[in-house]
Coordinates of C-alpha atoms in Angstrom, one line a residue:
X1 CA 15.6 -68.2 -8.8
X2 CA 13.3 -66.8 -11.1
X3 CA 13.6 -63.5 -12.8
X4 CA 10.2 -63.4 -11.8
X5 CA 11.3 -64.0 -8.2
X6 CA 14.8 -61.9 -7.9
X7 CA 12.7 -59.1 -9.5
X8 CA 10.4 -59.5 -6.3
X9 CA 13.4 -59.7 -4.3
X10 CA 15.2 -56.2 -5.5
X11 CA 11.7 -54.2 -5.4
X12 CA 11.6 -55.5 -2.2
X13 CA 15.4 -54.1 -0.7
X14 CA 14.8 -51.4 -1.9
X15 CA 11.6 -51.0 0.2
X16 CA 8.9 -51.1 -2.9
X17 CA 5.7 -52.7 -2.5
X18 CA 3.1 -55.1 -4.3
X19 CA 0.8 -51.8 -4.5
X20 CA 3.5 -49.3 -6.1
X21 CA 3.9 -51.8 -8.3
X22 CA 1.1 -52.3 -9.4
X23 CA 0.9 -48.6 -10.5
X24 CA -1.6 -45.8 -9.5
X25 CA -4.5 -46.7 -7.6
X26 CA -6.4 -43.8 -9.1
X27 CA -10.3 -44.3 -10.1
X28 CA -11.9 -41.0 -9.7
X29 CA -12.9 -41.5 -13.2
X30 CA -14.7 -44.2 -12.9
X31 CA -17.5 -42.1 -12.5
X32 CA -17.1 -39.3 -14.3
X33 CA -20.9 -38.3 -12.1
X34 CA -19.1 -37.6 -9.1
X35 CA -18.9 -33.3 -7.7
X36 CA -15.7 -32.6 -7.3
X37 CA -12.8 -32.7 -4.6
X38 CA -11.6 -29.3 -5.3
X39 CA -12.3 -26.0 -7.2
X40 CA -9.7 -23.0 -7.2
X41 CA -11.5 -19.9 -8.7
X42 CA -10.6 -16.1 -9.5
X43 CA -6.7 -17.1 -10.5
X44 CA -5.1 -16.0 -13.6
X45 CA -3.5 -20.0 -14.5
X46 CA -0.5 -20.0 -16.5
X47 CA -1.6 -23.8 -17.7
X48 CA 1.5 -24.8 -20.0
X49 CA -1.2 -26.9 -22.0
X50 CA -1.1 -25.4 -25.7
X51 CA -4.6 -26.5 -26.1
X52 CA -6.0 -23.8 -23.4
X53 CA -2.5 -21.5 -22.3
X54 CA -4.9 -19.9 -19.5
X55 CA -7.6 -20.2 -17.4
X56 CA -9.5 -18.8 -14.8
X57 CA -10.1 -21.9 -12.5
X58 CA -9.9 -25.5 -12.4
X59 CA -11.2 -28.5 -10.4
X60 CA -9.8 -31.7 -8.9
X61 CA -10.8 -34.9 -8.3
X62 CA -8.8 -38.0 -6.3
X63 CA -5.7 -36.5 -6.9
X64 CA -6.0 -35.3 -10.6
X65 CA -7.2 -32.5 -12.2
X66 CA -10.8 -32.4 -13.1
X67 CA -11.4 -29.7 -15.6
X68 CA -9.6 -26.5 -16.5
X69 CA -11.9 -23.7 -17.3
X70 CA -13.7 -20.5 -16.0
X71 CA -14.3 -19.8 -12.3
X72 CA -18.2 -19.5 -13.8
X73 CA -17.7 -23.3 -15.3
X74 CA -16.1 -25.0 -12.5
X75 CA -18.2 -23.7 -9.7
X76 CA -20.9 -24.6 -11.8
X77 CA -19.6 -28.1 -10.3
X78 CA -19.0 -28.4 -7.0
X79 CA -21.3 -30.6 -5.1
X80 CA -22.3 -30.8 -1.5
X81 CA -18.4 -31.7 0.6
X82 CA -16.6 -29.7 -2.5
X83 CA -13.8 -27.3 -0.7
X84 CA -13.4 -23.6 -2.8
X85 CA -10.3 -22.2 -2.7
X86 CA -10.6 -18.4 -3.6
X87 CA -7.7 -17.6 -5.2
X88 CA -8.4 -14.0 -5.0
X89 CA -6.3 -13.3 -8.4
X90 CA -3.4 -15.3 -7.2
X91 CA -0.8 -16.2 -10.1
X92 CA -0.8 -20.5 -10.8
X93 CA 1.3 -22.5 -12.8
X94 CA 2.4 -26.3 -13.1
X95 CA 4.1 -28.0 -10.2
X96 CA 7.9 -27.5 -11.1
X97 CA 10.2 -30.5 -11.6
X98 CA 14.1 -30.5 -11.2
X99 CA 16.0 -33.4 -14.0
X100 CA 18.7 -33.4 -12.5
X101 CA 19.4 -33.4 -8.3
X102 CA 21.9 -34.4 -5.5
X103 CA 19.1 -34.2 -3.3
X104 CA 21.1 -36.0 -0.2
X105 CA 19.2 -34.6 2.7
X106 CA 20.6 -35.8 5.4
X107 CA 24.2 -33.7 3.9
X108 CA 22.1 -30.5 5.3
X109 CA 21.0 -32.1 8.5
X110 CA 24.1 -33.6 9.9
X111 CA 27.0 -32.4 7.9
X112 CA 29.6 -29.2 7.8
X113 CA 28.7 -27.0 5.3
X114 CA 31.4 -24.5 4.7
X115 CA 28.5 -22.2 2.4
X116 CA 24.6 -21.2 2.6
X117 CA 23.1 -24.1 0.3
X118 CA 20.0 -21.8 -1.0
X119 CA 21.0 -18.3 -1.1
X120 CA 24.0 -15.9 -2.5
X121 CA 25.6 -15.4 0.7
X122 CA 29.5 -14.3 1.6
X123 CA 31.3 -16.4 3.9
X124 CA 34.5 -16.1 5.6
X125 CA 37.4 -18.5 5.3
X126 CA 38.1 -18.6 9.4
X127 CA 34.1 -19.3 9.9
X128 CA 34.9 -22.4 7.7
X129 CA 38.3 -23.1 9.4
X130 CA 36.1 -22.8 13.0
X131 CA 33.3 -25.1 11.2
X132 CA 36.0 -27.7 10.7
X133 CA 37.4 -27.9 14.0
X134 CA 34.6 -27.8 16.0
X135 CA 33.9 -31.3 14.4
X136 CA 37.1 -32.3 14.6
X137 CA 37.3 -32.3 18.5
X138 CA 34.2 -35.1 18.1
X139 CA 35.6 -37.6 16.0
X140 CA 38.7 -40.5 16.4
X141 CA 42.1 -39.2 14.3
X142 CA 43.1 -40.2 10.9
X143 CA 39.3 -40.3 10.5
X144 CA 37.6 -37.8 7.7
X145 CA 36.1 -34.3 7.7
X146 CA 34.0 -34.0 5.2
X147 CA 32.7 -29.7 4.1
X148 CA 30.4 -29.5 1.8
X149 CA 28.5 -25.7 0.7
X150 CA 32.3 -23.8 -0.5
X151 CA 32.0 -21.8 -2.5
X152 CA 35.3 -20.5 -4.1
X153 CA 34.3 -16.8 -5.3
X154 CA 31.7 -16.1 -2.8
X155 CA 34.4 -15.7 0.0
X156 CA 34.8 -12.5 2.1
X157 CA 38.4 -12.5 2.3
X158 CA 39.3 -11.8 -1.1
X159 CA 40.6 -15.4 -2.0
X160 CA 40.8 -19.2 -2.6
X161 CA 41.2 -21.9 0.5
X162 CA 44.0 -23.1 1.0
X163 CA 45.7 -26.0 2.7
X164 CA 47.6 -24.1 5.3
X165 CA 44.0 -22.0 6.2
X166 CA 42.9 -26.3 6.8
X167 CA 46.0 -26.8 8.4
X168 CA 45.0 -24.2 11.2
X169 CA 41.6 -26.1 11.8
X170 CA 43.6 -29.6 12.4
X171 CA 46.9 -31.3 11.5
X172 CA 45.5 -34.8 13.0
X173 CA 42.9 -35.7 10.6
X174 CA 42.4 -35.6 7.4
X175 CA 39.8 -32.3 6.0
X176 CA 38.4 -32.7 2.0
X177 CA 36.6 -29.5 1.9
X178 CA 34.5 -30.2 -1.6
X179 CA 34.0 -26.9 -3.9
X180 CA 30.0 -26.4 -4.2
X181 CA 30.3 -27.3 -8.0
X182 CA 31.4 -30.6 -6.9
X183 CA 34.5 -32.4 -9.4
X184 CA 37.4 -30.6 -6.7
X185 CA 37.9 -29.9 -2.8
X186 CA 40.7 -28.4 -1.2
X187 CA 42.4 -30.8 1.0
X188 CA 44.4 -30.0 4.4
X189 CA 48.4 -31.7 4.9
X190 CA 47.2 -34.5 6.2
X191 CA 45.2 -35.9 4.0
X192 CA 48.0 -35.5 1.7
X193 CA 49.9 -36.8 3.7
X194 CA 47.9 -40.8 3.9
X195 CA 48.1 -40.9 0.7
X196 CA 51.8 -39.9 -0.4
X197 CA 50.6 -37.3 -2.2
X198 CA 53.9 -34.6 -2.4
X199 CA 54.8 -31.7 -5.2
X200 CA 56.5 -34.2 -7.4
X201 CA 53.3 -37.0 -7.5
X202 CA 52.3 -36.6 -10.7
X203 CA 49.1 -35.9 -11.9
X204 CA 47.3 -38.8 -12.8
X205 CA 44.6 -39.2 -15.7
X206 CA 41.1 -36.9 -16.0
X207 CA 42.7 -34.9 -12.5
X208 CA 45.3 -32.8 -11.0
X209 CA 46.7 -32.3 -7.8
X210 CA 47.6 -28.0 -8.2
X211 CA 49.9 -25.6 -7.2
X212 CA 50.6 -22.6 -5.2
X213 CA 53.0 -20.1 -6.2
X214 CA 55.7 -21.2 -4.6
X215 CA 55.7 -24.7 -6.5
X216 CA 54.4 -26.4 -3.2
X217 CA 50.2 -28.2 -3.1
X218 CA 48.1 -25.2 -3.0
X219 CA 45.4 -27.9 -1.4
X220 CA 43.3 -27.8 -4.4
X221 CA 42.9 -30.8 -5.9
X222 CA 40.3 -32.4 -8.8
X223 CA 38.3 -34.5 -10.5
X224 CA 39.3 -38.1 -10.6
X225 CA 42.6 -37.2 -8.6
X226 CA 40.4 -36.9 -5.9
X227 CA 40.1 -41.2 -5.7
X228 CA 43.7 -41.0 -4.6
X229 CA 43.4 -38.8 -1.7
X230 CA 39.7 -41.1 -0.9
X231 CA 41.6 -43.9 -0.4
X232 CA 43.7 -43.5 2.8
X233 CA 42.0 -42.4 6.4
X234 CA 38.4 -43.6 8.1
X235 CA 35.3 -42.6 7.6
X236 CA 32.9 -41.9 11.1
X237 CA 30.9 -44.8 11.4
X238 CA 27.5 -45.7 11.6
X239 CA 25.8 -48.2 13.1
X240 CA 22.6 -49.8 10.0
X241 CA 20.2 -48.2 12.2
X242 CA 21.7 -45.1 12.4
X243 CA 22.4 -45.0 8.5
X244 CA 18.9 -45.7 8.1
X245 CA 17.6 -43.6 10.1
X246 CA 19.6 -40.7 9.1
X247 CA 18.6 -41.3 5.5
X248 CA 15.2 -41.3 6.6
X249 CA 15.7 -37.9 8.1
X250 CA 16.8 -36.7 5.3
X251 CA 14.4 -37.8 2.5
X252 CA 11.9 -36.4 4.7
X253 CA 13.3 -33.6 5.1
X254 CA 15.0 -32.7 1.6
X255 CA 11.2 -33.2 0.4
X256 CA 9.5 -31.1 2.7
X257 CA 12.9 -28.1 1.2
X258 CA 11.1 -29.0 -1.9
X259 CA 7.5 -28.5 -1.4
X260 CA 8.6 -25.2 0.1
X261 CA 10.0 -23.9 -3.4
X262 CA 7.5 -25.4 -5.2
X263 CA 9.3 -28.6 -6.9
X264 CA 7.0 -31.0 -6.7
X265 CA 9.1 -33.7 -8.6
X266 CA 13.1 -34.2 -9.5
X267 CA 15.0 -36.3 -11.3
X268 CA 17.3 -37.7 -8.0
X269 CA 20.9 -39.2 -9.4
X270 CA 21.6 -41.5 -6.6
X271 CA 25.2 -41.3 -7.8
X272 CA 27.2 -43.8 -4.8
X273 CA 24.4 -42.9 -2.1
X274 CA 21.7 -45.6 -2.4
X275 CA 18.3 -44.2 -0.4
X276 CA 15.9 -45.4 -2.3
X277 CA 14.7 -47.8 0.4
X278 CA 14.6 -44.8 2.8
X279 CA 12.8 -42.8 0.1
X280 CA 10.0 -45.5 0.7
X281 CA 9.7 -46.1 3.9
X282 CA 9.5 -41.8 4.2
X283 CA 6.6 -42.8 1.4
X284 CA 4.6 -44.4 3.8
X285 CA 5.3 -42.1 6.6
X286 CA 3.1 -39.6 4.2
X287 CA 6.3 -37.5 4.6
X288 CA 6.8 -38.0 0.6
X289 CA 6.2 -33.6 -0.4
X290 CA 8.1 -34.6 -3.6
X291 CA 7.6 -37.5 -6.8
X292 CA 11.4 -38.9 -7.9
X293 CA 12.5 -40.1 -10.9
X294 CA 15.4 -42.2 -9.0
X295 CA 18.1 -42.3 -11.3
X296 CA 20.5 -45.7 -10.1
X297 CA 24.1 -46.2 -9.4
X298 CA 25.9 -49.0 -10.0
X299 CA 25.0 -51.4 -8.4
X300 CA 21.3 -50.0 -8.9
X301 CA 22.0 -50.7 -12.9
X302 CA 23.5 -54.0 -11.9
X303 CA 19.9 -55.4 -10.2
X304 CA 17.7 -53.8 -12.6
X305 CA 20.2 -56.0 -15.7
X306 CA 20.0 -58.9 -14.0
X307 CA 15.9 -58.8 -12.6
X308 CA 15.2 -56.6 -16.2
X309 CA 13.8 -53.5 -14.8
X310 CA 13.9 -50.7 -17.2
X311 CA 12.9 -47.1 -17.3
X312 CA 10.2 -46.3 -15.9
X313 CA 8.8 -49.4 -13.7
X314 CA 7.4 -47.6 -10.3
X315 CA 3.9 -45.3 -10.2
X316 CA 3.7 -41.6 -10.0
X317 CA 5.4 -41.8 -6.4
X318 CA 8.4 -43.3 -7.0
X319 CA 9.5 -44.8 -10.8
X320 CA 13.1 -45.7 -11.3
X321 CA 14.6 -43.7 -14.3
X322 CA 17.9 -43.5 -16.0
X323 CA 21.5 -43.7 -16.0
X324 CA 23.3 -41.5 -12.7
X325 CA 25.2 -38.7 -14.5
X326 CA 28.0 -41.2 -16.2
X327 CA 31.1 -38.7 -15.8
X328 CA 32.9 -37.5 -18.7
X329 CA 34.4 -33.5 -17.6
X330 CA 34.3 -31.9 -15.0
X331 CA 33.3 -28.7 -13.7
X332 CA 31.4 -25.1 -14.8
X333 CA 31.5 -23.3 -11.7
X334 CA 34.1 -25.2 -10.4
X335 CA 36.7 -24.4 -13.8
X336 CA 37.6 -28.2 -14.3
X337 CA 35.1 -28.7 -17.3
X338 CA 36.6 -29.7 -20.4
X339 CA 37.6 -27.1 -22.9
X340 CA 38.4 -26.3 -26.2
X341 CA 40.5 -23.2 -25.6
X342 CA 41.7 -22.5 -21.7
X343 CA 40.7 -21.1 -19.1
X344 CA 41.2 -17.2 -19.7
X345 CA 43.1 -15.8 -16.6
X346 CA 44.6 -19.7 -15.5
X347 CA 48.3 -20.2 -15.2
X348 CA 49.6 -22.5 -16.3
X349 CA 47.5 -23.1 -20.3
X350 CA 44.4 -25.1 -18.8
X351 CA 42.0 -26.9 -20.4
X352 CA 40.3 -29.0 -18.3
X353 CA 39.4 -32.5 -17.6
X354 CA 37.5 -35.1 -19.3
X355 CA 37.5 -38.2 -17.6
X356 CA 36.1 -41.7 -19.5
X357 CA 38.1 -43.0 -22.3
X358 CA 35.6 -43.2 -25.1
X359 CA 36.0 -46.9 -25.5
X360 CA 35.0 -47.4 -22.0
X361 CA 31.4 -45.0 -22.5
X362 CA 31.3 -47.2 -25.7
X363 CA 30.5 -50.3 -24.0
X364 CA 28.5 -49.0 -21.1
X365 CA 25.7 -46.9 -22.8
X366 CA 25.4 -49.9 -24.9
X367 CA 25.3 -52.5 -22.1
X368 CA 22.3 -49.8 -20.7
X369 CA 20.7 -48.9 -23.4
X370 CA 20.4 -52.7 -24.2
X371 CA 19.2 -53.6 -20.9
X372 CA 16.6 -50.5 -22.0
X373 CA 17.9 -48.6 -18.9
X374 CA 17.5 -44.8 -20.2
X375 CA 21.1 -43.2 -21.1
X376 CA 22.3 -40.3 -18.7
X377 CA 26.1 -38.6 -18.8
X378 CA 27.1 -35.7 -17.1
X379 CA 28.6 -33.7 -19.6
X380 CA 29.5 -30.4 -19.9
X381 CA 32.2 -29.1 -22.1
X382 CA 31.9 -29.6 -26.3
X383 CA 34.9 -32.5 -26.1
X384 CA 32.7 -33.9 -23.7
X385 CA 29.0 -33.8 -25.6
X386 CA 31.1 -35.5 -28.4
X387 CA 32.2 -37.9 -26.5
X388 CA 28.5 -38.7 -25.5
X389 CA 27.2 -38.4 -28.6
X390 CA 29.5 -40.7 -30.4
X391 CA 28.4 -43.2 -27.9
X392 CA 24.4 -42.8 -27.9
X393 CA 24.8 -42.6 -31.9
X394 CA 26.4 -45.4 -32.2
X395 CA 24.5 -47.8 -29.5
X396 CA 20.8 -46.9 -31.0
X397 CA 22.3 -47.8 -34.9
X398 CA 23.7 -51.1 -33.0
X399 CA 20.3 -51.7 -31.4
X400 CA 17.7 -49.2 -32.8
X401 CA 15.0 -48.1 -30.3
X402 CA 12.3 -45.5 -30.6
X403 CA 11.5 -42.9 -28.0
X404 CA 14.9 -43.7 -26.3
X405 CA 15.8 -40.1 -25.3
X406 CA 18.7 -40.0 -23.9
X407 CA 20.1 -37.6 -21.1
X408 CA 22.9 -34.7 -21.2
X409 CA 23.1 -33.6 -18.2
X410 CA 24.4 -30.0 -17.9
X411 CA 24.9 -30.1 -21.5
X412 CA 26.5 -26.6 -20.5
X413 CA 28.5 -25.3 -23.9
X414 CA 27.5 -27.3 -27.1
X415 CA 28.4 -26.3 -30.7
X416 CA 25.5 -25.8 -33.2
X417 CA 26.4 -28.8 -34.9
X418 CA 26.1 -30.6 -31.5
X419 CA 22.4 -28.9 -30.6
X420 CA 21.4 -30.6 -34.3
X421 CA 22.5 -33.8 -33.6
X422 CA 21.0 -33.7 -29.6
X423 CA 17.8 -32.7 -32.2
X424 CA 18.6 -35.4 -34.2
X425 CA 18.2 -38.3 -31.0
X426 CA 15.5 -36.1 -29.1
X427 CA 18.4 -35.5 -26.6
X428 CA 17.2 -34.4 -23.7
X429 CA 19.2 -32.1 -22.3
X430 CA 19.1 -31.6 -18.4
X431 CA 20.7 -27.1 -18.0
X432 CA 21.7 -26.3 -15.3
X433 CA 18.8 -23.5 -13.8
X434 CA 19.7 -21.1 -10.8
X435 CA 23.9 -20.6 -11.9
X436 CA 22.3 -17.9 -14.4
X437 CA 22.1 -15.7 -11.3
X438 CA 23.9 -17.9 -8.6
X439 CA 27.4 -18.4 -10.3
X440 CA 27.2 -14.7 -12.9
X441 CA 30.5 -14.7 -10.7
X442 CA 32.4 -17.4 -12.6
X443 CA 31.7 -16.5 -16.5
X444 CA 34.1 -14.0 -17.0
X445 CA 36.8 -17.8 -17.4
X446 CA 35.0 -18.0 -19.6
X447 CA 34.4 -14.8 -21.3
X448 CA 31.7 -13.2 -23.1
X449 CA 31.5 -14.6 -26.7
X450 CA 31.4 -18.7 -25.2
X451 CA 28.8 -17.4 -22.6
X452 CA 26.3 -16.5 -25.3
X453 CA 26.2 -20.1 -25.9
X454 CA 26.6 -21.5 -22.3
X455 CA 23.5 -23.2 -21.2
X456 CA 21.8 -22.9 -24.5
X457 CA 17.8 -22.3 -23.7
X458 CA 16.8 -20.1 -26.5
X459 CA 19.1 -21.8 -29.0
X460 CA 17.6 -25.2 -28.1
X461 CA 14.9 -23.8 -27.8
X462 CA 14.6 -22.6 -31.1
X463 CA 15.6 -26.2 -32.9
X464 CA 13.1 -28.0 -31.0
X465 CA 15.0 -29.8 -27.9
X466 CA 13.0 -30.1 -25.2
X467 CA 15.7 -28.5 -22.6
X468 CA 14.8 -28.6 -18.9
X469 CA 15.8 -27.2 -15.4
X470 CA 18.1 -29.4 -13.3
X471 CA 19.4 -27.3 -10.2
X472 CA 22.4 -30.2 -9.5
X473 CA 21.7 -29.2 -5.9
X474 CA 24.1 -29.2 -3.6
X475 CA 26.4 -27.2 -6.3
X476 CA 23.4 -25.3 -7.1
X477 CA 20.2 -23.7 -5.2
X478 CA 17.2 -25.9 -6.1
X479 CA 14.9 -22.2 -6.6
X480 CA 13.1 -22.5 -9.3
X481 CA 12.3 -18.8 -9.4
X482 CA 16.4 -18.2 -9.6
X483 CA 16.0 -20.1 -12.4
X484 CA 13.2 -18.4 -14.3
X485 CA 14.5 -15.1 -13.5
X486 CA 18.2 -16.0 -14.9
X487 CA 16.6 -17.8 -17.4
X488 CA 14.2 -14.1 -18.8
X489 CA 17.6 -12.0 -17.3
X490 CA 20.5 -13.6 -18.7
X491 CA 21.9 -11.1 -14.7
X492 CA 23.2 -12.5 -12.1
X493 CA 23.1 -11.8 -8.3
X494 CA 26.1 -9.0 -9.0
X495 CA 24.0 -7.4 -11.9
X496 CA 26.4 -8.8 -14.4
X497 CA 24.8 -10.2 -17.7
X498 CA 26.2 -12.4 -19.3
X499 CA 24.4 -14.8 -23.2
X500 CA 21.8 -12.1 -23.6
X501 CA 20.9 -13.4 -27.3
X502 CA 19.9 -16.8 -24.8
X503 CA 16.8 -14.6 -22.9
X504 CA 14.2 -17.0 -22.7
X505 CA 10.4 -15.7 -22.6
X506 CA 8.4 -15.9 -18.9
X507 CA 6.4 -18.8 -20.0
X508 CA 9.2 -20.6 -22.0
X509 CA 11.1 -20.5 -19.0
X510 CA 8.5 -22.5 -17.0
X511 CA 7.4 -23.5 -19.7
X512 CA 11.6 -25.3 -19.1
X513 CA 10.6 -25.7 -15.6
X514 CA 7.7 -27.8 -16.0
X515 CA 5.5 -30.0 -19.2
X516 CA 9.7 -29.8 -20.7
X517 CA 10.1 -31.9 -17.1
X518 CA 8.0 -34.3 -17.9
X519 CA 8.8 -34.8 -21.6
X520 CA 12.2 -36.1 -19.5
X521 CA 10.7 -38.5 -17.7
X522 CA 8.7 -39.8 -19.9
X523 CA 5.2 -38.9 -17.6
X524 CA 4.3 -35.7 -20.3
X525 CA 0.4 -37.7 -20.4
X526 CA 0.2 -37.6 -16.4
X527 CA 2.3 -34.3 -15.5
X528 CA 4.2 -31.4 -16.4
X529 CA 0.4 -29.1 -17.5
X530 CA -2.7 -28.3 -15.8
X531 CA -5.0 -29.9 -17.6
X532 CA -7.4 -32.6 -17.3
X533 CA -6.9 -35.9 -16.1
X534 CA -2.6 -34.8 -15.4
X535 CA -2.2 -35.0 -11.9
X536 CA -3.1 -32.1 -9.5
X537 CA 0.1 -30.5 -9.4
X538 CA 0.4 -27.0 -8.8
X539 CA 1.5 -24.1 -6.9
X540 CA 0.5 -20.7 -5.8
X541 CA 2.9 -17.3 -6.0
X542 CA 1.6 -14.2 -4.6
X543 CA 2.6 -12.2 -7.6
X544 CA 1.9 -13.1 -11.9
X545 CA 5.8 -13.5 -12.9
X546 CA 4.3 -11.8 -16.8
X547 CA 3.4 -8.8 -14.9
X548 CA 6.5 -8.1 -11.8
X549 CA 10.0 -6.2 -12.3
X550 CA 11.5 -9.5 -14.0
X551 CA 14.8 -8.4 -11.2
X552 CA 12.2 -9.6 -8.9
X553 CA 10.6 -13.4 -9.7
X554 CA 12.7 -14.7 -7.1
X555 CA 11.4 -13.6 -4.4
X556 CA 7.6 -13.6 -5.2
X557 CA 6.2 -15.7 -2.6
X558 CA 5.1 -19.2 -2.8
X559 CA 1.4 -18.9 -1.0
X560 CA 0.8 -22.8 -1.6
X561 CA 2.7 -25.9 -3.0
X562 CA 0.3 -29.0 -4.1
X563 CA 1.0 -32.4 -4.9
X564 CA -1.6 -34.8 -5.8
X565 CA -4.3 -32.5 -4.7
X566 CA -3.2 -32.2 -1.2
X567 CA -1.3 -29.4 0.0
X568 CA 2.5 -29.8 1.0
X569 CA 3.7 -26.5 1.9
X570 CA 1.4 -23.9 2.9
X571 CA 2.8 -19.9 4.1

């Protein structure tokens, strides 16, 4: 089979159409005298365009911004069929871009949810037990029950979930309750029995079986050790048709949810979950509300290499991005990320997990870079960031290519020297966004001194680095308002302030959430700001983020989310 034919076969199997492959069908600009489809007037517009930072109004034609300026100017452009939206003083920003997201909507629709996906909420251990017990009644013995959104610091009982708690739900099904931050889960006794893991089983490279005060398995398992347990037991089975239908429903659901929160673009990290076909079907159905930069799993990457597909292929709705986050260490919120010193209050002393040897990362990085696929690693702590830098610097030296923009997913605790090296590569850090507010109860495990360098938005802005906002959903809520409030105040839901030296202004926080995100995906020329010629993606708010109490930014009402000039959400 030729490269051309194999590429076409791969695209068709992924749900792509010929029209999509050819790119945008937008051609309204062919007639400059045509009036706008829509004018928005009497607004407070923060454009994120340095040539015109503020405006009163703008015009939209053919799904793009046609002009930006004063209300009088926009009114003068209106034709007999032009629609007028009087904002009546409302605050408008470009649409928000989430640069790291695992938005598997089917899990929200059909899964066991141990906590609240969207906001801070404390739950009881008994509520988790009850949900798992109910699920167990629907499944044959030795079939896995997987629960998500468990936040171990938001439990009303004041203690963590254990193996013995989960045994109260079922002793005939293996159970895994994933911590919200990922990279760790709590398992019941049946899961350990099936895998023949006991209190004397040694830890594996890059993962641990944690013990309680008596030396017994607590139930908590971290990072690579989870793979050992996952090899045993049975998974709930579905027919191919059921799998496709669940994925389609999930994509439509999460896309609508994103629109409700003002998100108009996401970098979708697929991991082991390939849903690109479902995304295209939802698009064909007219239900896709959010633009997708698809970061492929290993299977997708191999197909891209075999067919010559490179980062950027696609159109403004669905585009191939970089690799999935090649994991180099553990998680911030689960307290397994790599550290240069032990975690506070953890016995025995523990510095987190590094999950891949340098040589292996080097080889993978070089192969992806030579194939024209944007590099992307999960690297939270300084040791993991160092491994990523070594691999990236090596690949770029062996095979120089301008404008590579390698991605550093999370990049939570870089050193000052590492920040300069990231800048030299034009590296693209996707920092946790909502964690500052949502996970303030985790920072005590790191200490106030480290918090001054954690999620270092200000340090990166000062260094000229294009830092962006990545919710990492499921691990973090994806509300951009929560993210902006946290970046501006560095204050959590519990009133604690961590790393005040990293505070941003409102405009800096909006910039990180919009135009920086567009640059992150090589799309700064078509989105990210309210600029004539760019895609008409924007959000209308009831209150101005500049003038409201900063501690209330997350509560500002979203009136409308507009994608390509069409209303994706209306309050």
